[in-house]
Short mmCIF file of C-alpha atoms in Angstrom, two decimals:
data_model
loop_
_atom_site.label_atom_id
_atom_site.label_comp_id
_atom_site.label_asym_id
_atom_site.label_seq_id
_atom_site.Cartn_x
_atom_site.Cartn_y
_atom_site.Cartn_z
CA MET A 195 0.00 0.00 0.00
CA ILE A 196 1.36 3.42 -0.99
CA ASN A 197 1.27 6.05 1.74
CA ARG A 198 0.61 9.74 1.15
CA PHE A 199 4.30 10.72 1.19
CA GLU A 200 5.21 8.12 -1.45
CA ALA A 201 2.31 9.31 -3.61
CA ASP A 202 3.40 12.95 -3.30
CA ALA A 203 6.96 12.01 -4.26
CA ARG A 204 5.69 10.35 -7.43
CA LEU A 205 3.79 13.46 -8.59
CA LEU A 206 5.38 15.42 -11.42
CA TYR A 207 3.92 18.70 -10.09
CA THR A 208 1.32 19.81 -7.58
CA GLY A 209 0.02 23.18 -8.74
CA PRO A 210 -0.66 25.32 -11.82
CA ASP A 211 2.70 27.13 -11.83
CA TRP A 212 5.54 25.82 -13.95
CA ASP A 213 9.26 26.30 -14.32
CA TYR A 214 11.80 24.78 -16.68
CA ARG A 215 12.73 22.04 -14.22
CA LEU A 216 9.12 20.87 -14.01
CA VAL A 217 8.72 21.06 -17.80
CA LYS A 218 11.79 18.84 -18.23
CA LYS A 219 10.54 16.42 -15.57
CA ALA A 220 7.14 16.14 -17.28
CA TYR A 221 8.75 15.75 -20.70
CA ASP A 222 10.86 12.82 -19.47
CA ALA A 223 7.78 11.11 -18.00
CA ILE A 224 5.84 11.61 -21.24
CA GLU A 225 8.74 10.23 -23.26
CA ARG A 226 8.87 7.05 -21.19
CA ILE A 227 5.20 6.37 -21.89
CA ALA A 228 5.24 7.44 -25.55
CA VAL A 229 8.44 5.65 -26.59
CA ASP A 230 8.88 2.79 -24.13
CA GLU A 231 5.22 1.80 -23.66
CA MET A 232 3.47 2.94 -26.85
CA GLY A 233 6.42 2.39 -29.18
CA LEU A 234 6.15 5.79 -30.88
CA ASP A 235 9.00 6.99 -33.06
CA PRO A 236 9.09 10.83 -32.96
CA TYR A 237 11.87 13.21 -33.93
CA PRO A 238 14.04 14.56 -31.11
CA SER A 239 12.20 17.56 -29.65
CA GLN A 240 13.19 21.13 -28.95
CA ILE A 241 10.70 22.74 -26.56
CA GLU A 242 10.59 26.55 -26.56
CA VAL A 243 8.36 28.78 -24.42
CA ILE A 244 6.95 31.84 -26.19
CA SER A 245 4.70 34.78 -25.34
CA SER A 246 1.25 35.50 -26.79
CA GLU A 247 2.75 38.13 -29.09
CA GLN A 248 5.29 35.64 -30.40
CA MET A 249 2.48 33.15 -30.94
CA LEU A 250 0.56 35.76 -32.94
CA ASP A 251 3.71 36.45 -34.96
CA ALA A 252 4.05 32.75 -35.72
CA TYR A 253 0.37 32.65 -36.77
CA ALA A 254 0.97 35.45 -39.25
CA SER A 255 3.91 33.72 -40.98
CA MET A 256 2.18 30.37 -41.58
CA GLY A 257 3.40 28.99 -38.27
CA MET A 258 7.05 29.19 -39.28
CA PRO A 259 9.73 30.34 -36.81
CA LEU A 260 11.50 32.44 -39.47
CA PHE A 261 10.40 33.58 -42.90
CA TYR A 262 10.93 36.25 -45.55
CA ARG A 263 9.09 39.54 -45.14
CA HIS A 264 5.78 40.17 -46.86
CA TRP A 265 3.02 42.70 -46.24
CA SER A 266 0.35 39.98 -45.91
CA PHE A 267 2.01 38.63 -42.77
CA GLY A 268 1.68 42.02 -41.10
CA LYS A 269 -1.96 42.24 -42.11
CA HIS A 270 -2.68 38.83 -40.58
CA PHE A 271 -0.82 39.78 -37.41
CA ALA A 272 -2.85 42.98 -36.98
CA ARG A 273 -6.13 41.14 -37.53
CA ASP A 274 -5.33 38.25 -35.18
CA GLU A 275 -3.98 40.57 -32.49
CA MET A 276 -7.11 42.72 -32.59
CA LEU A 277 -9.39 39.66 -32.28
CA TYR A 278 -7.28 38.24 -29.44
CA ARG A 279 -7.07 41.49 -27.44
CA LYS A 280 -10.85 41.97 -27.69
CA GLY A 281 -11.46 38.42 -26.49
CA MET A 282 -13.14 37.39 -29.74
CA THR A 283 -10.76 34.49 -30.31
CA GLY A 284 -8.20 32.49 -28.37
CA LEU A 285 -4.72 31.32 -29.22
CA ALA A 286 -3.48 27.81 -29.79
CA TYR A 287 -1.80 26.20 -26.83
CA GLU A 288 1.15 25.27 -29.06
CA ILE A 289 2.66 25.38 -32.52
CA VAL A 290 4.74 22.48 -33.79
CA ILE A 291 7.15 22.57 -36.72
CA ASN A 292 7.77 19.55 -38.96
CA SER A 293 11.55 19.59 -38.59
CA ASN A 294 14.36 17.51 -37.18
CA PRO A 295 14.65 18.28 -34.31
CA CYS A 296 10.91 18.88 -34.00
CA LEU A 297 10.31 22.44 -32.78
CA CYS A 298 7.48 22.68 -30.27
CA TYR A 299 6.46 26.17 -29.12
CA ILE A 300 4.40 26.30 -25.92
CA MET A 301 2.67 29.35 -24.45
CA GLU A 302 4.08 30.91 -21.29
CA GLU A 303 0.47 31.57 -20.13
CA ASN A 304 -0.29 27.82 -19.97
CA THR A 305 -0.63 26.06 -16.64
CA MET A 306 1.67 23.15 -15.86
CA THR A 307 -1.09 20.69 -16.78
CA MET A 308 -1.50 22.36 -20.17
CA GLN A 309 2.27 22.34 -20.73
CA THR A 310 2.20 18.59 -20.09
CA LEU A 311 -0.77 18.11 -22.40
CA VAL A 312 0.67 20.09 -25.30
CA MET A 313 4.06 18.38 -25.09
CA ALA A 314 2.31 15.01 -25.32
CA HIS A 315 0.16 16.32 -28.18
CA ALA A 316 2.82 18.06 -30.25
CA ALA A 317 6.26 16.74 -29.34
CA PHE A 318 5.13 13.11 -29.52
CA GLY A 319 1.78 12.89 -31.36
CA HIS A 320 2.42 15.31 -34.23
CA SER A 321 6.13 14.49 -34.31
CA HIS A 322 5.50 10.76 -34.72
CA PHE A 323 3.03 11.49 -37.52
CA PHE A 324 5.44 13.87 -39.29
CA LYS A 325 8.27 11.35 -39.15
CA ASN A 326 6.36 8.24 -40.21
CA ASN A 327 3.58 9.24 -42.64
CA GLN A 328 4.51 8.40 -46.22
CA LEU A 329 3.31 11.74 -47.63
CA PHE A 330 5.62 13.66 -45.30
CA LYS A 331 8.50 11.31 -46.11
CA ALA A 332 8.08 11.98 -49.83
CA TRP A 333 7.29 15.69 -49.79
CA THR A 334 9.09 17.24 -46.83
CA ASP A 335 12.70 17.45 -45.74
CA ALA A 336 12.61 17.76 -41.96
CA ASP A 337 16.40 17.74 -41.70
CA SER A 338 16.86 20.88 -43.82
CA ILE A 339 13.63 22.93 -43.62
CA LEU A 340 14.89 25.37 -40.98
CA ASP A 341 18.14 25.98 -42.90
CA TYR A 342 16.09 26.49 -46.07
CA LEU A 343 13.80 29.01 -44.38
CA ASP A 344 16.88 30.89 -43.17
CA PHE A 345 18.23 30.85 -46.74
CA ALA A 346 14.86 32.09 -48.07
CA LYS A 347 14.76 34.94 -45.57
CA ARG A 348 18.31 36.04 -46.37
CA TYR A 349 17.80 35.70 -50.13
CA ALA A 350 14.61 37.78 -50.16
CA ALA A 351 16.35 40.47 -48.04
CA GLU A 352 19.32 40.56 -50.45
CA CYS A 353 16.92 40.95 -53.39
CA GLU A 354 15.18 43.85 -51.63
CA GLU A 355 18.52 45.60 -51.14
CA ARG A 356 19.62 45.03 -54.74
CA TYR A 357 16.40 45.41 -56.72
CA GLY A 358 14.07 47.27 -54.34
CA ALA A 359 11.36 46.18 -51.94
CA GLU A 360 8.58 46.98 -54.43
CA ALA A 361 10.03 44.72 -57.13
CA VAL A 362 10.38 41.83 -54.69
CA GLU A 363 6.87 42.43 -53.37
CA GLN A 364 5.41 42.23 -56.88
CA VAL A 365 7.00 38.83 -57.48
CA LEU A 366 5.93 37.48 -54.08
CA ASP A 367 2.38 38.81 -54.51
CA ALA A 368 2.06 36.96 -57.80
CA ALA A 369 3.70 33.81 -56.43
CA HIS A 370 1.45 33.75 -53.35
CA ALA A 371 -1.64 34.10 -55.56
CA LEU A 372 -0.55 30.93 -57.39
CA MET A 373 0.71 29.07 -54.31
CA SER A 374 -2.01 26.42 -54.31
CA HIS A 375 -1.07 25.69 -57.94
CA GLY A 376 2.63 25.37 -57.13
CA VAL A 377 2.88 21.75 -56.02
CA HIS A 378 3.73 18.47 -57.68
CA ARG A 379 0.91 16.14 -56.68
CA TYR A 380 2.77 12.98 -57.60
CA PRO A 381 6.28 12.41 -56.20
CA ARG A 382 9.11 12.50 -58.72
CA ARG A 383 11.83 12.18 -56.12
CA THR A 384 12.22 12.77 -52.41
CA LEU A 385 12.59 16.47 -51.60
CA ASN A 386 16.11 17.49 -50.54
CA LEU A 387 16.24 21.15 -49.51
CA LYS A 388 19.98 21.12 -48.87
CA ARG A 389 20.51 20.08 -52.48
CA GLU A 390 18.14 22.85 -53.61
CA MET A 391 20.26 25.47 -51.79
CA GLU A 392 23.41 24.16 -53.44
CA ARG A 393 21.78 24.17 -56.86
CA GLU A 394 20.79 27.81 -56.41
CA ARG A 395 24.47 28.77 -56.42
CA GLU A 396 24.98 26.75 -59.59
CA ARG A 397 22.00 28.41 -61.25
CA ARG A 398 23.58 31.82 -60.71
CA ARG A 399 26.33 30.82 -63.15
CA HIS A 400 23.91 29.89 -65.93
CA GLU A 401 21.97 33.09 -66.39
CA GLU A 402 18.91 31.88 -68.31
CA GLN A 403 20.80 30.41 -71.32
CA THR A 404 18.18 27.70 -71.63
CA PHE A 405 15.39 30.20 -71.95
CA SER A 406 16.88 32.31 -74.72
CA ASP A 407 17.69 29.13 -76.67
CA LEU A 408 14.15 27.89 -76.19
CA TRP A 409 12.53 30.66 -78.22
CA ARG A 410 15.23 30.48 -80.91
CA THR A 411 15.22 26.76 -81.53
CA LEU A 412 11.56 25.77 -81.31
CA PRO A 413 10.03 25.18 -84.77
CA ARG A 414 7.82 27.89 -86.19
CA ARG A 415 4.46 26.95 -87.61
CA LYS A 416 2.53 28.39 -90.53
CA PRO A 417 -0.82 26.63 -90.55
CA GLU A 418 -3.61 27.80 -92.81
CA ASP A 419 -6.68 29.30 -91.20
CA GLY A 420 -8.81 26.55 -89.73
CA ASP A 421 -6.10 23.89 -90.06
CA GLU A 422 -4.67 21.95 -87.15
CA ASP A 423 -1.23 23.04 -86.04
CA PRO A 424 1.15 20.27 -87.27
CA GLY A 425 3.82 21.24 -84.73
CA LEU A 426 1.49 21.30 -81.71
CA ASP A 427 2.47 17.92 -80.26
CA ALA A 428 6.18 18.51 -80.75
CA ARG A 429 5.93 21.96 -79.16
CA ARG A 430 4.07 20.59 -76.18
CA ARG A 431 6.64 17.84 -75.71
CA ALA A 432 9.50 20.36 -75.86
CA LEU A 433 7.82 22.49 -73.20
CA GLY A 434 6.77 19.57 -71.01
CA LEU A 435 3.06 20.27 -71.47
CA PRO A 436 0.51 19.88 -70.08
CA GLU A 437 1.85 21.10 -66.72
CA GLU A 438 -0.31 21.47 -63.60
CA ASN A 439 2.41 23.02 -61.42
CA LEU A 440 2.08 26.61 -62.60
CA LEU A 441 4.89 28.01 -60.46
CA TYR A 442 7.25 25.32 -61.71
CA PHE A 443 6.39 26.11 -65.34
CA LEU A 444 6.89 29.84 -64.83
CA GLU A 445 10.15 29.31 -62.99
CA LYS A 446 11.51 27.19 -65.85
CA ARG A 447 9.89 28.78 -68.91
CA ALA A 448 8.84 32.41 -68.35
CA PRO A 449 10.88 34.32 -70.96
CA LYS A 450 11.26 37.65 -69.17
CA LEU A 451 12.02 36.72 -65.58
CA ALA A 452 15.45 37.46 -64.16
CA HIS A 453 17.38 34.84 -62.24
CA TRP A 454 16.47 36.32 -58.84
CA GLN A 455 12.77 36.38 -59.74
CA ARG A 456 12.90 32.70 -60.70
CA GLU A 457 14.58 31.88 -57.40
CA LEU A 458 11.83 33.67 -55.46
CA LEU A 459 9.25 31.60 -57.33
CA ARG A 460 11.21 28.50 -56.42
CA ILE A 461 11.25 29.47 -52.74
CA VAL A 462 7.47 29.95 -52.68
CA ARG A 463 7.05 26.65 -54.54
CA MET A 464 9.23 24.79 -52.01
CA VAL A 465 7.18 26.25 -49.14
CA ALA A 466 3.92 25.27 -50.88
CA GLN A 467 5.24 21.74 -51.33
CA TYR A 468 6.23 21.62 -47.65
CA PHE A 469 2.64 22.40 -46.57
CA TYR A 470 0.94 20.15 -49.15
CA PRO A 471 0.96 16.97 -46.99
CA GLN A 472 -0.47 18.91 -44.05
CA ARG A 473 -3.44 19.95 -46.17
CA GLN A 474 -4.08 16.29 -47.04
CA THR A 475 -3.80 14.94 -43.50
CA LYS A 476 -5.53 17.44 -41.19
CA VAL A 477 -7.95 14.87 -39.73
CA MET A 478 -5.32 12.16 -39.35
CA ASN A 479 -2.61 14.45 -37.99
CA GLU A 480 -4.83 16.04 -35.36
CA GLY A 481 -6.49 12.72 -34.64
CA CYS A 482 -3.09 11.12 -34.04
CA ALA A 483 -1.88 13.93 -31.76
CA THR A 484 -5.17 14.03 -29.81
CA THR A 485 -5.21 10.25 -29.38
CA VAL A 486 -1.60 10.25 -28.20
CA HIS A 487 -2.11 13.02 -25.64
CA TYR A 488 -5.29 11.31 -24.40
CA ALA A 489 -3.48 8.01 -23.87
CA ILE A 490 -0.47 9.60 -22.21
CA MET A 491 -2.43 11.84 -19.85
CA ASN A 492 -4.61 8.91 -18.78
CA ARG A 493 -1.49 6.84 -18.17
CA LEU A 494 0.09 9.62 -16.08
CA HIS A 495 -3.04 9.68 -13.94
CA GLU A 496 -3.22 5.90 -13.65
CA THR A 497 0.37 5.77 -12.39
CA GLY A 498 -0.17 8.57 -9.88
CA GLN A 499 2.07 11.11 -11.63
CA ILE A 500 -0.61 13.83 -11.87
CA THR A 501 -3.29 14.70 -9.34
CA ASP A 502 -7.04 14.25 -9.72
CA GLY A 503 -7.34 18.03 -10.04
CA ALA A 504 -4.79 18.12 -12.86
CA PHE A 505 -6.58 15.25 -14.59
CA MET A 506 -9.91 17.09 -14.38
CA GLU A 507 -8.26 20.18 -15.90
CA PHE A 508 -6.94 17.99 -18.71
CA LEU A 509 -10.37 16.43 -19.32
CA HIS A 510 -11.96 19.88 -19.52
CA ALA A 511 -9.43 21.00 -22.17
CA HIS A 512 -9.62 17.71 -24.06
CA THR A 513 -13.43 17.77 -24.15
CA ASN A 514 -13.35 21.27 -25.66
CA VAL A 515 -10.86 20.08 -28.31
CA VAL A 516 -12.99 17.13 -29.47
CA PHE A 517 -16.41 18.80 -29.10
CA GLN A 518 -18.59 18.38 -32.19
CA PRO A 519 -21.76 20.52 -32.35
CA GLN A 520 -24.83 19.05 -34.07
CA PHE A 521 -25.73 20.37 -37.52
CA ASP A 522 -28.60 22.47 -36.10
CA ASP A 523 -26.44 23.96 -33.32
CA ARG A 524 -25.64 27.67 -33.78
CA ARG A 525 -21.98 26.80 -33.10
CA PHE A 526 -21.82 24.32 -35.98
CA SER A 527 -19.23 25.26 -38.63
CA GLY A 528 -18.51 21.87 -40.16
CA ILE A 529 -16.85 18.68 -38.98
CA ASN A 530 -14.23 19.22 -36.26
CA PRO A 531 -11.08 17.43 -37.55
CA TYR A 532 -9.87 16.79 -33.99
CA ALA A 533 -13.18 15.13 -33.12
CA LEU A 534 -13.41 13.08 -36.31
CA GLY A 535 -9.83 11.81 -36.20
CA PHE A 536 -10.01 11.03 -32.48
CA GLY A 537 -13.40 9.37 -32.84
CA ILE A 538 -12.29 7.04 -35.65
CA LEU A 539 -9.11 6.03 -33.83
CA GLN A 540 -10.94 5.34 -30.56
CA ASP A 541 -13.48 3.30 -32.50
CA MET A 542 -10.63 1.27 -34.05
CA LYS A 543 -9.39 0.54 -30.51
CA ARG A 544 -12.90 -0.54 -29.45
CA MET A 545 -13.15 -2.88 -32.43
CA GLY A 546 -9.86 -4.49 -31.48
CA GLU A 547 -10.78 -4.98 -27.84
CA ASN A 548 -14.56 -5.50 -27.90
CA PRO A 549 -15.80 -6.18 -31.44
CA THR A 550 -19.41 -6.78 -32.50
CA GLU A 551 -20.63 -9.00 -35.31
CA GLU A 552 -21.15 -5.88 -37.40
CA ASP A 553 -17.50 -4.92 -36.83
CA ARG A 554 -16.38 -8.39 -37.94
CA ARG A 555 -18.33 -8.05 -41.19
CA TRP A 556 -17.06 -4.59 -42.01
CA PHE A 557 -13.52 -4.79 -40.61
CA PRO A 558 -12.34 -8.41 -40.49
CA ASP A 559 -8.67 -7.42 -40.19
CA ILE A 560 -9.25 -5.08 -37.23
CA ALA A 561 -12.11 -6.64 -35.26
CA GLY A 562 -10.71 -8.78 -32.48
CA ASN A 563 -7.10 -7.75 -33.13
CA PRO A 564 -5.81 -6.69 -29.69
CA ASP A 565 -2.81 -4.86 -31.19
CA TYR A 566 -4.72 -1.61 -31.67
CA LEU A 567 -1.46 0.35 -31.35
CA GLY A 568 -0.08 -1.49 -34.36
CA THR A 569 -3.30 -0.76 -36.28
CA TRP A 570 -3.06 2.92 -35.38
CA LYS A 571 0.58 3.19 -36.42
CA SER A 572 -0.07 1.43 -39.72
CA ALA A 573 -2.93 3.83 -40.49
CA TRP A 574 -0.87 6.88 -39.51
CA ALA A 575 1.89 5.79 -41.86
CA GLU A 576 -0.05 4.70 -44.93
CA TYR A 577 -3.17 6.84 -45.29
CA ARG A 578 -4.32 10.39 -45.90
CA ASP A 579 -7.65 11.88 -44.86
CA GLU A 580 -10.01 10.72 -47.60
CA SER A 581 -8.60 7.17 -47.75
CA PHE A 582 -8.49 6.99 -43.93
CA ILE A 583 -12.20 7.85 -43.72
CA LEU A 584 -13.12 5.49 -46.56
CA GLN A 585 -11.23 2.66 -44.89
CA PHE A 586 -12.01 3.08 -41.19
CA LEU A 587 -15.24 5.06 -40.62
CA SER A 588 -17.57 2.48 -39.09
CA PRO A 589 -21.37 2.15 -39.15
CA ARG A 590 -21.38 2.44 -35.37
CA LEU A 591 -19.62 5.82 -35.47
CA MET A 592 -21.93 7.03 -38.25
CA ARG A 593 -24.89 6.19 -36.02
CA GLU A 594 -23.35 7.87 -32.97
CA TRP A 595 -22.65 11.02 -34.97
CA ARG A 596 -26.01 10.82 -36.78
CA LEU A 597 -24.32 11.43 -40.11
CA PHE A 598 -26.32 11.94 -43.28
CA SER A 599 -25.62 13.07 -46.84
CA VAL A 600 -27.36 16.06 -48.41
CA THR A 601 -27.48 17.19 -52.04
CA ASP A 602 -27.64 20.96 -52.52
CA ASP A 603 -28.58 21.59 -56.16
CA ALA A 604 -28.62 25.28 -57.07
CA ASP A 605 -31.43 24.62 -59.57
CA GLU A 606 -33.69 23.07 -56.94
CA ALA A 607 -35.62 24.93 -54.24
CA ASP A 608 -35.13 22.26 -51.58
CA LEU A 609 -32.24 20.26 -50.19
CA LYS A 610 -32.40 16.52 -50.76
CA VAL A 611 -31.27 13.99 -48.14
CA GLU A 612 -29.52 11.33 -50.24
CA ALA A 613 -28.47 8.91 -47.49
CA ILE A 614 -28.72 8.46 -43.74
CA HIS A 615 -26.97 6.30 -41.14
CA ASN A 616 -28.72 3.02 -41.90
CA GLU A 617 -27.86 -0.20 -43.77
CA ALA A 618 -28.77 1.31 -47.12
CA GLY A 619 -26.83 4.52 -46.55
CA TYR A 620 -23.61 3.64 -44.69
CA ARG A 621 -21.39 3.40 -47.77
CA GLU A 622 -22.85 6.49 -49.40
CA VAL A 623 -22.46 8.56 -46.21
CA ARG A 624 -18.87 7.39 -45.83
CA ARG A 625 -18.09 8.12 -49.49
CA ALA A 626 -19.64 11.59 -49.28
CA LEU A 627 -17.72 12.47 -46.11
CA ALA A 628 -14.42 11.20 -47.54
CA ALA A 629 -14.98 13.32 -50.65
CA GLN A 630 -15.02 16.42 -48.44
CA TYR A 631 -11.33 15.80 -47.69
CA ASP A 632 -10.18 15.01 -51.24
CA LEU A 633 -8.21 18.06 -52.39
CA ALA A 634 -8.64 17.03 -56.02
CA ARG A 635 -12.37 17.65 -55.69
CA HIS A 636 -12.01 21.09 -54.14
CA GLU A 637 -9.03 22.64 -55.93
CA PRO A 638 -9.56 23.50 -59.61
CA ASP A 639 -7.66 21.36 -62.12
CA ILE A 640 -5.83 24.09 -64.06
CA GLN A 641 -2.99 23.22 -66.44
CA VAL A 642 -0.78 25.01 -68.94
CA VAL A 643 -1.59 23.38 -72.29
CA ASP A 644 0.06 25.55 -74.95
CA VAL A 645 2.13 28.65 -75.69
CA ASP A 646 1.71 30.65 -78.88
CA LEU A 647 5.41 31.06 -79.60
CA THR A 648 5.05 32.19 -83.20
CA GLY A 649 2.77 35.09 -82.40
CA ASP A 650 2.33 37.05 -79.22
CA ARG A 651 3.59 34.22 -76.94
CA ARG A 652 0.19 33.98 -75.38
CA LEU A 653 0.05 31.41 -72.54
CA ILE A 654 -3.00 29.13 -72.76
CA LEU A 655 -4.45 27.34 -69.75
CA GLU A 656 -7.33 24.90 -69.34
CA HIS A 657 -9.59 24.35 -66.36
CA ARG A 658 -11.17 20.89 -66.42
CA VAL A 659 -14.50 21.61 -64.69
CA LEU A 660 -15.64 19.12 -62.04
CA ASP A 661 -19.34 18.76 -61.20
CA GLY A 662 -20.16 21.92 -63.14
CA ARG A 663 -18.30 24.22 -60.71
CA LEU A 664 -16.95 27.17 -62.69
CA LEU A 665 -14.33 29.59 -61.38
CA GLU A 666 -15.47 32.79 -59.69
CA GLU A 667 -14.92 35.55 -62.25
CA ARG A 668 -13.45 38.36 -60.16
CA ASN A 669 -10.89 36.22 -58.35
CA THR A 670 -9.99 34.41 -61.56
CA LEU A 671 -9.20 37.66 -63.36
CA MET A 672 -7.06 38.84 -60.43
CA VAL A 673 -5.05 35.60 -60.35
CA LEU A 674 -4.66 35.57 -64.13
CA ARG A 675 -3.27 39.10 -63.93
CA HIS A 676 -0.65 37.89 -61.44
CA LEU A 677 0.12 34.98 -63.77
CA ALA A 678 0.48 37.32 -66.73
CA ASN A 679 2.82 39.54 -64.70
CA LEU A 680 5.16 36.61 -64.20
CA TRP A 681 4.85 35.29 -67.75
CA GLY A 682 5.32 38.73 -69.30
CA TYR A 683 2.78 38.23 -72.11
CA PRO A 684 -1.02 37.78 -72.39
CA VAL A 685 -2.63 34.80 -70.68
CA SER A 686 -5.86 33.03 -71.66
CA LEU A 687 -7.87 30.41 -69.78
CA VAL A 688 -10.71 28.24 -71.04
CA GLU A 689 -13.03 26.20 -68.83
CA ILE A 690 -13.85 22.84 -70.39
CA ASP A 691 -16.42 20.18 -69.60
CA PRO A 692 -14.33 16.97 -69.54
CA ARG A 693 -17.34 14.85 -70.48
CA ASP A 694 -17.73 16.24 -74.00
CA GLU A 695 -14.83 18.76 -74.29
CA ASP A 696 -17.29 21.66 -74.69
CA ILE A 697 -15.97 25.12 -73.76
CA LEU A 698 -18.08 26.45 -70.87
CA ASN A 699 -16.32 29.78 -70.30
CA ALA A 700 -13.26 31.67 -71.46
CA TYR A 701 -10.99 34.45 -70.18
CA GLU A 702 -9.19 35.88 -73.19
CA ASP A 703 -5.83 37.68 -73.30
CA VAL A 704 -5.42 38.98 -69.76
CA GLU A 705 -2.57 41.48 -70.07
CA PRO A 706 0.36 41.84 -67.64
CA ASP A 707 0.85 44.93 -65.53
CA ARG A 708 3.46 46.94 -67.43
CA ARG A 709 4.97 48.28 -64.20
CA MET A 710 6.39 44.86 -63.38
CA GLY A 711 9.71 43.71 -64.79
#
């Protein structure tokens, strides 16, 4: 039997106040549970305590600890600070950086219980996911990202000194407008940012020779009116068309850009690629981190390392994190990714430990398998959000959440409920929910398809329209103007119905801003 003095000696802390000794003590206890008991494999961690203002600053610059300067970051900082000071929004308890070592920023305003919670959540949950998920392995370079961000910051500052802040701002404005169209969606090779920094020095020695040769050597065409262009296929092959990565195409092919402008495009493209896996794994990443912190905090309480009061504080914070309002609740703003990811993972654990006949029919490989940790780790490594939901969302969870699928047709006066959480609707509900997390269904498929080299060098793009969703006109014209600024010549875009190749809409000859260049 453990007496009161032995129990007190086992406690990591006894009150809300923290210091660095207590933070280190809690971190070591968390690590023993996460690594030794759960078998997690995170990066080494670097825990840093920051103020609310530093947290707001990190918010403004995409959560990065250092970045190049841009006016939009200041705008975001001013907005977030105003909302925070007026009590209209709160701040995150932590920010975690996908790097090696994994940077974990915790708020100095947190209590000791919250410091323990966020270290379990970020330094072990997120870090394990970053290190082991296949998307992050293919598309991010955790070993070099901080060095690359330092290089990007210094390079942009050097360009401002040499060419002027306004010229740099124009390039970054245009690049940021195209950022979501600056990623390779299918891996060609593993990203190596250290190699990219070395290649930048090499590119300085080859000042655009490839580009001047391109316009000189490509064959000229002289088709008759109405005839097909006989050199179209050869021209497209020479230019690597069609190309969906617009920033990559501009970096390599834009005829008027200087070397430094191309390098700025490359920097924005590398940053966009770094964030691409995070956009595909929001539910899984937060679900992993929330599940890990829940398991660790429960284990700390079970072993007498935190008090009942600290555990109640944790449960209060955790419940707020995974709260999911009903669709008719005024607080409803969509599916909470923390709640969905945590709910699916806890349901997978239940199926392993206490399966039903329904579970055995739907999930024969999981139901009755007591190694739920192995199932979790396999899912964290191999899936992204839409495939994770398609594979693991169970009928039981659909019933508990009362999920249903609704069709909202703009041509119809009423909404139509297509499927509900019953035997006939389970698969349709699951498919519809998974589709909400498929980036390919929500980001327009826009590709460079041709360049009129023999005339005005007009750049031609196509948008393959999905489900009849056309681009919004005002924003499209603004983005096309940014694209034309980088290309240096007129840009045209046609929206095409992929079912019959009919042209649904067209934006003809958007001219560049003559002030740029």
